Amino acid sequence: LAIADRLQASVFAGDHDAVRAIIHPAFELHQAKRIPYAEEYKGYDGFMRFLANFMGYYDIHTLDRTGTFFAENGDIVVEFHMVATARSTGEKVDTTMLEKWEFKDGQVIGVTPHYFD
């Protein structure tokens, strides 16, 4: 959880060196095909491209962690509540999402999000 917290704090602080240190070289993030920014994002560059796409698509009003669930193997599932507006359509989005975070060598190696709507 401390690694996930450091990554989130580094992203919001714009600390790219810290983000690079936390993202494992073999990092993968897979977005669902129905999402407008659907893609397989790999490595640090892929993670940064995901952030640009995600933040470019949404005007985020709130993004709060509402739960954390721990797996026996050290992975976690994080629950978020997001309220946002889709920039392209003006549609309001009020959703929860679960993200499975995987770790290796003290870094984030994978994130798999699941959205509820």
Short mmCIF file of C-alpha atoms in Angstrom, two decimals:
data_model
loop_
_atom_site.label_atom_id
_atom_site.label_comp_id
_atom_site.label_asym_id
_atom_site.label_seq_id
_atom_site.Cartn_x
_atom_site.Cartn_y
_atom_site.Cartn_z
CA LEU A 1 0.00 0.00 0.00
CA ALA A 2 2.90 2.35 0.72
CA ILE A 3 4.16 1.88 -2.86
CA ALA A 4 0.71 2.65 -4.29
CA ASP A 5 0.43 5.71 -2.05
CA ARG A 6 3.86 6.94 -3.18
CA LEU A 7 2.90 6.50 -6.83
CA GLN A 8 -0.35 8.43 -6.41
CA ALA A 9 1.36 11.22 -4.49
CA SER A 10 4.15 11.43 -7.08
CA VAL A 11 1.64 11.62 -9.95
CA PHE A 12 -0.35 14.41 -8.32
CA ALA A 13 2.85 16.27 -7.38
CA GLY A 14 4.15 16.00 -10.94
CA ASP A 15 7.32 14.29 -9.70
CA HIS A 16 8.28 12.36 -12.84
CA ASP A 17 11.55 11.06 -11.38
CA ALA A 18 9.67 9.48 -8.47
CA VAL A 19 7.05 8.02 -10.83
CA ARG A 20 9.80 6.53 -13.01
CA ALA A 21 11.39 4.94 -9.91
CA ILE A 22 8.09 3.34 -8.86
CA ILE A 23 7.00 2.01 -12.28
CA HIS A 24 8.62 -1.35 -13.02
CA PRO A 25 10.25 -1.59 -16.50
CA ALA A 26 7.83 -4.43 -17.36
CA PHE A 27 4.77 -2.43 -16.17
CA GLU A 28 1.47 -3.09 -17.97
CA LEU A 29 -1.90 -1.41 -17.67
CA HIS A 30 -4.78 -2.77 -19.74
CA GLN A 31 -7.86 -0.62 -20.32
CA ALA A 32 -11.18 -2.16 -21.34
CA LYS A 33 -11.98 -1.96 -25.05
CA ARG A 34 -15.14 0.10 -24.45
CA ILE A 35 -13.18 2.91 -22.77
CA PRO A 36 -12.33 5.84 -25.11
CA TYR A 37 -8.67 5.62 -24.10
CA ALA A 38 -8.52 1.85 -24.52
CA GLU A 39 -5.00 0.64 -25.01
CA GLU A 40 -2.34 -1.56 -23.49
CA TYR A 41 0.05 0.82 -21.77
CA LYS A 42 3.53 -0.54 -21.12
CA GLY A 43 6.48 0.74 -19.10
CA TYR A 44 6.99 4.24 -17.76
CA ASP A 45 6.26 5.87 -21.13
CA GLY A 46 3.02 3.92 -21.44
CA PHE A 47 1.98 4.90 -17.93
CA MET A 48 2.61 8.56 -18.70
CA ARG A 49 0.64 8.24 -21.98
CA PHE A 50 -2.23 6.69 -20.02
CA LEU A 51 -2.23 9.61 -17.57
CA ALA A 52 -2.31 12.11 -20.44
CA ASN A 53 -5.17 10.24 -22.13
CA PHE A 54 -7.16 9.77 -18.90
CA MET A 55 -6.73 13.37 -17.73
CA GLY A 56 -7.41 14.61 -21.25
CA TYR A 57 -10.68 12.70 -21.44
CA TYR A 58 -12.04 13.62 -18.00
CA ASP A 59 -12.36 16.82 -16.06
CA ILE A 60 -12.07 15.14 -12.66
CA HIS A 61 -13.96 16.72 -9.78
CA THR A 62 -13.14 14.07 -7.17
CA LEU A 63 -11.13 10.86 -7.18
CA ASP A 64 -11.17 9.35 -3.71
CA ARG A 65 -9.89 5.99 -2.52
CA THR A 66 -12.78 4.38 -0.64
CA GLY A 67 -11.36 0.94 0.06
CA THR A 68 -8.30 -1.25 -0.11
CA PHE A 69 -8.33 -5.03 -0.19
CA PHE A 70 -5.19 -7.10 0.38
CA ALA A 71 -4.37 -10.37 -1.38
CA GLU A 72 -2.24 -13.03 0.23
CA ASN A 73 0.39 -12.69 -2.52
CA GLY A 74 0.97 -8.99 -1.76
CA ASP A 75 -1.20 -7.58 -4.54
CA ILE A 76 -3.95 -5.14 -3.62
CA VAL A 77 -7.31 -4.11 -5.02
CA VAL A 78 -8.07 -0.44 -4.57
CA GLU A 79 -11.58 0.97 -4.79
CA PHE A 80 -12.02 4.55 -6.03
CA HIS A 81 -15.04 6.83 -6.28
CA MET A 82 -14.75 9.23 -9.21
CA VAL A 83 -16.93 12.17 -10.12
CA ALA A 84 -15.98 13.75 -13.42
CA THR A 85 -17.20 15.29 -16.64
CA ALA A 86 -16.29 13.82 -20.01
CA ARG A 87 -14.61 16.69 -21.82
CA SER A 88 -15.80 15.65 -25.29
CA THR A 89 -19.49 15.21 -24.45
CA GLY A 90 -20.10 17.10 -21.22
CA GLU A 91 -21.55 13.89 -19.75
CA LYS A 92 -21.34 13.67 -15.95
CA VAL A 93 -19.71 10.53 -14.65
CA ASP A 94 -20.24 9.29 -11.10
CA THR A 95 -18.72 5.86 -10.78
CA THR A 96 -16.70 3.53 -8.66
CA MET A 97 -13.82 1.51 -9.98
CA LEU A 98 -11.67 -1.29 -8.70
CA GLU A 99 -8.04 -1.54 -9.67
CA LYS A 100 -5.91 -4.62 -9.12
CA TRP A 101 -2.35 -3.50 -8.42
CA GLU A 102 0.53 -5.97 -8.80
CA PHE A 103 4.03 -5.45 -7.43
CA LYS A 104 7.50 -6.78 -8.15
CA ASP A 105 10.83 -5.77 -6.64
CA GLY A 106 9.22 -2.89 -4.72
CA GLN A 107 7.68 -1.39 -7.86
CA VAL A 108 4.27 -1.40 -9.55
CA ILE A 109 4.36 -3.93 -12.38
CA GLY A 110 0.68 -4.03 -13.30
CA VAL A 111 -2.67 -2.34 -12.88
CA THR A 112 -5.94 -3.78 -14.14
CA PRO A 113 -8.96 -1.47 -13.70
CA HIS A 114 -12.61 -2.53 -13.54
CA TYR A 115 -15.28 0.16 -13.85
CA PHE A 116 -18.83 0.06 -12.55
CA ASP A 117 -21.59 1.99 -14.25
#
